[in-house]
Coordinates of N, CA, C and O in Angstrom, one line a residue:
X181 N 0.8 -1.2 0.0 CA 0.0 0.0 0.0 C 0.9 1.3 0.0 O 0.5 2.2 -0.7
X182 N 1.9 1.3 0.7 CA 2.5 2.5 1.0 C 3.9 2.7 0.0 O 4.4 1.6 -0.2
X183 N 4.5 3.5 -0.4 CA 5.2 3.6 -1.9 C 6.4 4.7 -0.8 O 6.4 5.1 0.4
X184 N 7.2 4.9 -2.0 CA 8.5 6.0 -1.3 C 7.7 8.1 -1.4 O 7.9 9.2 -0.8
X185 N 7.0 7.7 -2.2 CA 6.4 9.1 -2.9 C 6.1 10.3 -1.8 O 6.2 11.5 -2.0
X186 N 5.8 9.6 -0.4 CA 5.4 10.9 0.4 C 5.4 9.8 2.2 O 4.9 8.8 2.6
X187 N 6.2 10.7 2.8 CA 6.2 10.1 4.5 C 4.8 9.1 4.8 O 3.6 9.5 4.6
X188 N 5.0 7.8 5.2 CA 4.0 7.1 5.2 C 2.7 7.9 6.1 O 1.6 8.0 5.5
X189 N 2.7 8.5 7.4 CA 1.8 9.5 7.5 C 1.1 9.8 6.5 O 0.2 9.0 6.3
X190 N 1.3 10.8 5.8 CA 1.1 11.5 4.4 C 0.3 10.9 3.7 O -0.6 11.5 3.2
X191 N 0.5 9.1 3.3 CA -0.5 8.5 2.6 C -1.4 8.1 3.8 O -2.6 8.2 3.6
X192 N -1.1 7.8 4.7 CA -2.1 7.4 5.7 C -3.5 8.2 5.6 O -4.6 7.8 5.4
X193 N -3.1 9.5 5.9 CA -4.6 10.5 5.5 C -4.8 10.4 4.5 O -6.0 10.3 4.1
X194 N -3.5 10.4 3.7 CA -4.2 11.0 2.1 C -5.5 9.7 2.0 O -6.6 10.0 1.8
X195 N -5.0 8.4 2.1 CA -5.7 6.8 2.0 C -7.5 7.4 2.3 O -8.5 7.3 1.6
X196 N -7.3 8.2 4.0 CA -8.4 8.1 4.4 C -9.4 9.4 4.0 O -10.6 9.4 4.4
X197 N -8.9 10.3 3.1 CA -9.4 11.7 2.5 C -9.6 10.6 1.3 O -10.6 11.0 0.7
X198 N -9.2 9.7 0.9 CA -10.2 9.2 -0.5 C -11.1 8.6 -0.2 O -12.2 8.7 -0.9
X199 N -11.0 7.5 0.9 CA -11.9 6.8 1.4 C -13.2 7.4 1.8 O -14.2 6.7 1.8
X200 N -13.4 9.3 2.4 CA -14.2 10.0 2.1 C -14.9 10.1 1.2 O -16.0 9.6 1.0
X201 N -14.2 11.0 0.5 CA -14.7 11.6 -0.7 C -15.0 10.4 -1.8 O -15.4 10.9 -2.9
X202 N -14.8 8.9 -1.7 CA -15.4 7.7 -2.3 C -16.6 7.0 -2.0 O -17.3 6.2 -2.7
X203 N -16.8 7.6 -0.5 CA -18.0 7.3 0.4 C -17.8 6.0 1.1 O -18.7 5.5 1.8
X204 N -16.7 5.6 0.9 CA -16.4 3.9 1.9 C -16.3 4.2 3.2 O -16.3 3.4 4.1
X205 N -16.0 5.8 3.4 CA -16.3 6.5 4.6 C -17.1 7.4 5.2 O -16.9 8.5 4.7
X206 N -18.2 7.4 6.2 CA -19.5 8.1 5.9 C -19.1 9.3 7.2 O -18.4 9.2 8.2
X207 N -19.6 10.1 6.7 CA -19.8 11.3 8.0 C -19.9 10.9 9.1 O -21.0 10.4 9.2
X208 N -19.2 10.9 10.5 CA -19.8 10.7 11.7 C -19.6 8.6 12.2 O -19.8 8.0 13.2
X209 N -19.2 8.2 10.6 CA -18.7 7.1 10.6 C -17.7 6.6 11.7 O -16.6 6.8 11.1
X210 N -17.4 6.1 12.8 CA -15.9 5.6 13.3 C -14.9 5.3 12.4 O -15.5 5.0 11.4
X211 N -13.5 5.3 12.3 CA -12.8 4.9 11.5 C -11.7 3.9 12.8 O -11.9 3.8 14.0
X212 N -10.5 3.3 11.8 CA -10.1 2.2 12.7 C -9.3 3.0 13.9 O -9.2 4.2 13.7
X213 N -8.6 2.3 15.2 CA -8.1 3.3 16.0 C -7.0 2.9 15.4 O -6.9 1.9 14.7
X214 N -5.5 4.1 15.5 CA -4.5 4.1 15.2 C -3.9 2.6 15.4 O -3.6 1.9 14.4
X215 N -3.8 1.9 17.0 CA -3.4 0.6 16.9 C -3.8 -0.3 15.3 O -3.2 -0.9 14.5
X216 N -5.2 -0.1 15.6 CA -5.8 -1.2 14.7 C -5.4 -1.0 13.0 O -5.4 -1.7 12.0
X217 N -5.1 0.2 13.1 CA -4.7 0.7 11.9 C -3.3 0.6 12.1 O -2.9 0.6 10.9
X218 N -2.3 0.5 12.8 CA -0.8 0.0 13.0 C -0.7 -1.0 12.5 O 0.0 -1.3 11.6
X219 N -1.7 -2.0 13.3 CA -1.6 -3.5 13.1 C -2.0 -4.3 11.7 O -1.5 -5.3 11.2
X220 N -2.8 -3.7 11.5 CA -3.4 -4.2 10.1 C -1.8 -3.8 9.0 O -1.0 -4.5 8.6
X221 N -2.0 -2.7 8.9 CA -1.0 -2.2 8.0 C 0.8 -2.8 8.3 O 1.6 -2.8 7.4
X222 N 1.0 -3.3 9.3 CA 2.2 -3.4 10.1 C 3.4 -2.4 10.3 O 4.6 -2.6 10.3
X223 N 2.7 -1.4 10.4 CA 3.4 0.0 10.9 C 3.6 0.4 12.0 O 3.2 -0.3 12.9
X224 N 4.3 1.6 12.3 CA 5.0 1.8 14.1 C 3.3 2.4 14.3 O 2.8 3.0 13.4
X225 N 2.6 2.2 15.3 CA 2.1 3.4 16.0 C 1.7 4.5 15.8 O 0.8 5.2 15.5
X226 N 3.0 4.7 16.2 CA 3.7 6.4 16.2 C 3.1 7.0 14.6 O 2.2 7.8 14.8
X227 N 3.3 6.8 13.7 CA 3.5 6.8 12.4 C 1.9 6.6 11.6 O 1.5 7.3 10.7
X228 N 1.4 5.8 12.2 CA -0.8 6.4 12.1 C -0.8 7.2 12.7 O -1.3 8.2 12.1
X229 N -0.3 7.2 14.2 CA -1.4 9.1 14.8 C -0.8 10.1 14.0 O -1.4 11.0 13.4
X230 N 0.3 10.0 14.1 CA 0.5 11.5 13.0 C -0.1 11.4 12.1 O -0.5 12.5 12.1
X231 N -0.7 10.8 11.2 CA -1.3 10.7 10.3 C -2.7 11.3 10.7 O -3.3 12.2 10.1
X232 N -3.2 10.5 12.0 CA -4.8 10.6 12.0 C -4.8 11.8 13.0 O -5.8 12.1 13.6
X233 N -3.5 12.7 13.2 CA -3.2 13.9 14.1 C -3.3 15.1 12.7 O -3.7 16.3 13.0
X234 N -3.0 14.9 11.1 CA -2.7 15.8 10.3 C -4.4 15.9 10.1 O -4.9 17.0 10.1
X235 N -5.3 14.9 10.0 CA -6.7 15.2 10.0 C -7.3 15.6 10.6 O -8.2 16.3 10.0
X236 N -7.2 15.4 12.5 CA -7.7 15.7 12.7 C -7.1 17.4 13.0 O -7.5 17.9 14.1
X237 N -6.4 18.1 12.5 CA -6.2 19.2 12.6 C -6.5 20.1 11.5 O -6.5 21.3 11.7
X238 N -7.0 19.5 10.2 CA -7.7 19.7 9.1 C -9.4 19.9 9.6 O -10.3 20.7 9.2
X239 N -9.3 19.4 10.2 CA -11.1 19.0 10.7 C -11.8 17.8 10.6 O -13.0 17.5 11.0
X240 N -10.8 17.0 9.9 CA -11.3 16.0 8.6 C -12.1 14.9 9.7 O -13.2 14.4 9.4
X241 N -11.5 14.5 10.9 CA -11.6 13.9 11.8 C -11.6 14.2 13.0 O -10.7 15.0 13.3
X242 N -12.4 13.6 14.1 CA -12.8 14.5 15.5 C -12.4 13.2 15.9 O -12.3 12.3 15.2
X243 N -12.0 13.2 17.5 CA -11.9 12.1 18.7 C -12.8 12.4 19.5 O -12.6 13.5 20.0
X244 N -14.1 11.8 20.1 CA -14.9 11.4 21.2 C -13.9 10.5 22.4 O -13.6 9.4 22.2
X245 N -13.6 11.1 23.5 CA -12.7 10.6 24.2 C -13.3 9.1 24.7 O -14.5 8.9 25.0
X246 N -12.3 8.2 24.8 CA -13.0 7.2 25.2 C -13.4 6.5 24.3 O -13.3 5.4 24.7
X247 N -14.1 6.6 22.7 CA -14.4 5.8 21.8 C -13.6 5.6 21.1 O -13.2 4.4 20.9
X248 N -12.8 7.1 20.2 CA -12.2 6.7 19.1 C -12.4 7.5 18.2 O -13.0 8.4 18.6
X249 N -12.1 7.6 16.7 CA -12.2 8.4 15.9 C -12.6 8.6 15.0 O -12.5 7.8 14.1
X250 N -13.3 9.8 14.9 CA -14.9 9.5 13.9 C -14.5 11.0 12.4 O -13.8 12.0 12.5
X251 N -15.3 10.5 11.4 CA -14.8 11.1 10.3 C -16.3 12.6 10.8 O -17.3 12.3 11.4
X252 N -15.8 13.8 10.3 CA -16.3 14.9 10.9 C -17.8 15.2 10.1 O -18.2 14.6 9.1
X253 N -18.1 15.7 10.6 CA -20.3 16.2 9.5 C -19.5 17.1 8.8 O -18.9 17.8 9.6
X254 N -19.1 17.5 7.2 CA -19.0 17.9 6.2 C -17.4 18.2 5.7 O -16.8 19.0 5.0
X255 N -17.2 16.6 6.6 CA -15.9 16.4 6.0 C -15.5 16.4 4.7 O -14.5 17.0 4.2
X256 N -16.5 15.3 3.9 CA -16.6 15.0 1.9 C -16.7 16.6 1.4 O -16.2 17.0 0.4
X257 N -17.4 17.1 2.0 CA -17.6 18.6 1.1 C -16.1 19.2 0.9 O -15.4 19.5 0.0
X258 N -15.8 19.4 3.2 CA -14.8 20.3 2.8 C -13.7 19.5 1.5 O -13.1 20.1 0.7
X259 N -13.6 18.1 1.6 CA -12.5 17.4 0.8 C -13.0 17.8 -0.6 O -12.1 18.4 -1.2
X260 N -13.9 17.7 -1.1 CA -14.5 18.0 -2.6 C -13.7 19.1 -2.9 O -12.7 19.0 -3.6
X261 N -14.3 20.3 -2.1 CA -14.3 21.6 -2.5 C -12.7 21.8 -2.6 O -12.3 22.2 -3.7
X262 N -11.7 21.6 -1.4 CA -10.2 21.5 -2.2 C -9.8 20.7 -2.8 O -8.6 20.8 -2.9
X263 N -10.5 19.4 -3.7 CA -10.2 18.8 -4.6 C -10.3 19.6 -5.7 O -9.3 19.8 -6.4
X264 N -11.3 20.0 -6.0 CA -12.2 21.2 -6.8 C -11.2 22.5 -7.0 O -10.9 23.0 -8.1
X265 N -10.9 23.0 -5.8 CA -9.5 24.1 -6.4 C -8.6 23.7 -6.8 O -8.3 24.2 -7.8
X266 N -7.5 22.4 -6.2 CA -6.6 22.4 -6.9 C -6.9 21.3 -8.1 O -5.8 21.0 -8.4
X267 N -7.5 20.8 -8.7 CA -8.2 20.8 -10.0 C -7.1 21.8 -10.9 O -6.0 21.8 -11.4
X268 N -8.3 22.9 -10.6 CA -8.4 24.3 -11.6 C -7.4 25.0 -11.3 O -7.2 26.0 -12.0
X269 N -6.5 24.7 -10.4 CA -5.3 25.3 -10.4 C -3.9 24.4 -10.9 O -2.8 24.8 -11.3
X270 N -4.1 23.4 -10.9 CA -2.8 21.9 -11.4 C -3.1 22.0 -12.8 O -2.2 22.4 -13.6
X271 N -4.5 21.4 -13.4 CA -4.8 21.0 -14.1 C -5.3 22.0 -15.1 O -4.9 21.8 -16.2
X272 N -6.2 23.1 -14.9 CA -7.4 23.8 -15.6 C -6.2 24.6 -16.2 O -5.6 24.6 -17.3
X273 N -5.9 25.5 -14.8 CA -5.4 26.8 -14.9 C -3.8 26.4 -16.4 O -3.8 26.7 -17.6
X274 N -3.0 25.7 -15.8 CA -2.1 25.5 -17.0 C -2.3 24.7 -17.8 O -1.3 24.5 -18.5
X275 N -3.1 23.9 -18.2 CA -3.6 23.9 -19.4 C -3.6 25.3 -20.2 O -2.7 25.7 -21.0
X276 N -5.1 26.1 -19.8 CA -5.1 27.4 -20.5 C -3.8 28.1 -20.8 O -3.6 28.8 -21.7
X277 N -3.2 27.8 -20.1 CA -1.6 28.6 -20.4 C -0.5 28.3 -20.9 O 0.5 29.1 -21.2
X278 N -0.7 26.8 -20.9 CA 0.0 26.1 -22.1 C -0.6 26.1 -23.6 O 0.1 25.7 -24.5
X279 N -2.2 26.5 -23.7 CA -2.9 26.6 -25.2 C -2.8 28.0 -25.5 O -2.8 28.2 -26.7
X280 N -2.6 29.0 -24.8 CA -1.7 30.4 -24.8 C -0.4 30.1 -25.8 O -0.2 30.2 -27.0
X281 N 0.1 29.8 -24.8 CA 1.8 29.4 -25.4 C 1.8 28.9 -26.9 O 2.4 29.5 -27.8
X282 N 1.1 27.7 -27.0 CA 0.8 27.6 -28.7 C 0.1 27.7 -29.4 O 0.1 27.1 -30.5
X283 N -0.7 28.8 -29.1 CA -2.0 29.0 -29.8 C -3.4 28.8 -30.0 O -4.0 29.3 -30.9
X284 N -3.7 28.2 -29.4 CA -4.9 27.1 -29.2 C -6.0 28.1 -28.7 O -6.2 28.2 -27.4
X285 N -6.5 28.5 -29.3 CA -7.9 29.4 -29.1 C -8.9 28.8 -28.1 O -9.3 27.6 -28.2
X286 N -9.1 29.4 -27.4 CA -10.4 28.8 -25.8 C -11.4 27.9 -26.6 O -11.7 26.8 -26.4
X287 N -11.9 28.9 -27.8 CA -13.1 27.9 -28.4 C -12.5 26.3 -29.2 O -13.2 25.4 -29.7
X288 N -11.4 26.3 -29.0 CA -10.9 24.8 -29.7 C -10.9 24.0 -28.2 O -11.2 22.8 -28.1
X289 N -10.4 24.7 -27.1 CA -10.6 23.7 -25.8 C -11.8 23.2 -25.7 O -12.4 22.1 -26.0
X290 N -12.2 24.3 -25.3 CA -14.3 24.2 -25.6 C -14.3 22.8 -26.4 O -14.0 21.7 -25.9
X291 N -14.7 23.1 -27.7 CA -15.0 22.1 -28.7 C -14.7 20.9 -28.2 O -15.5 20.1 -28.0
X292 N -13.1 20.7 -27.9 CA -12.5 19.4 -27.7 C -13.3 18.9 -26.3 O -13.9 17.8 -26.5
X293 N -13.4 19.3 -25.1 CA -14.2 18.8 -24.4 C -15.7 18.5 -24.5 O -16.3 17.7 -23.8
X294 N -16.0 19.1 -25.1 CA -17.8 19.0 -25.3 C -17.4 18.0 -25.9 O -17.4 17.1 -25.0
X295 N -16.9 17.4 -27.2 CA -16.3 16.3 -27.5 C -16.2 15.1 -26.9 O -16.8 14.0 -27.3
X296 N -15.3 15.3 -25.6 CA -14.8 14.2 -24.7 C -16.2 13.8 -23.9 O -16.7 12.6 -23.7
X297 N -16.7 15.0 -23.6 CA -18.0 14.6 -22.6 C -18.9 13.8 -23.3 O -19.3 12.8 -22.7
X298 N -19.4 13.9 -24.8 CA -20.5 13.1 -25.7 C -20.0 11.6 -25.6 O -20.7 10.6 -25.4
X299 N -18.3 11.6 -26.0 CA -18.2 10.2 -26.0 C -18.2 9.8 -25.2 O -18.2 8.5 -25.4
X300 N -18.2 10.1 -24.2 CA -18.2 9.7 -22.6 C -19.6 9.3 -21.9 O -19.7 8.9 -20.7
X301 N -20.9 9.4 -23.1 CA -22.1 9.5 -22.6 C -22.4 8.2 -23.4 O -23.4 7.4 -23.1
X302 N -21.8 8.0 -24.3 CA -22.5 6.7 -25.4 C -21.9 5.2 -24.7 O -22.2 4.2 -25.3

């Protein structure tokens, strides 16, 4: 599961911000505790709570003392909504500015996607 690309922390949330915004994780849902999530994965401890410490400082996840840790009431949105900017900032924004660079007039992007979307419907 875990690759060299980013501090295992790092995918640990990232894992659990898709598991959100995929719905395999529901609002208000429990998620596993750090141990159980140590143990499953065979990781230090230490190395999930940071993980489920970078969420829950996002908001993404709350702790009920005593139970455990539960994914937050508009967690998926807030995750959408910065999915949704850096979208249009990675992807949208330079595109347009690489069809700048070679010419590529807005109404040929246009076209090409209305394009993509039709075949995408059949």
């Amino acid at each position: 599961m875990f690759d060299e690309r980013s501090p295992i922390y790092q995918q640990i949330a990232d894992q659990i911000k898709d598991d959100i915004v995929s719905g395999a994780l529901k609002e208000e849902e429990q998620v596993m505790s750090t141990n159980q999530y140590a143990a499953f994965y065979r990781i230090n401890p230490a190395t999930a709570a940071k993980g489920f410490q970078l969420l829950t400082e996002e908001g993404i996840l709350y702790k009920k003392r005593g139970i455990g840790m539960f994914v937050s009431t508009g967690a998926r949105s807030t995750l959408l909504e910065a999915r949704r900017d850096r979208f249009f900032e990675e992807v949208v924004d330079r595109m347009v500015e690489e069809a700048r660079r070679i010419g590529v007039p807005l109404a040929d992007i246009l076209k090409h996607l209305e394009k993509q979307r039709e075949e995408g419907n059949q």
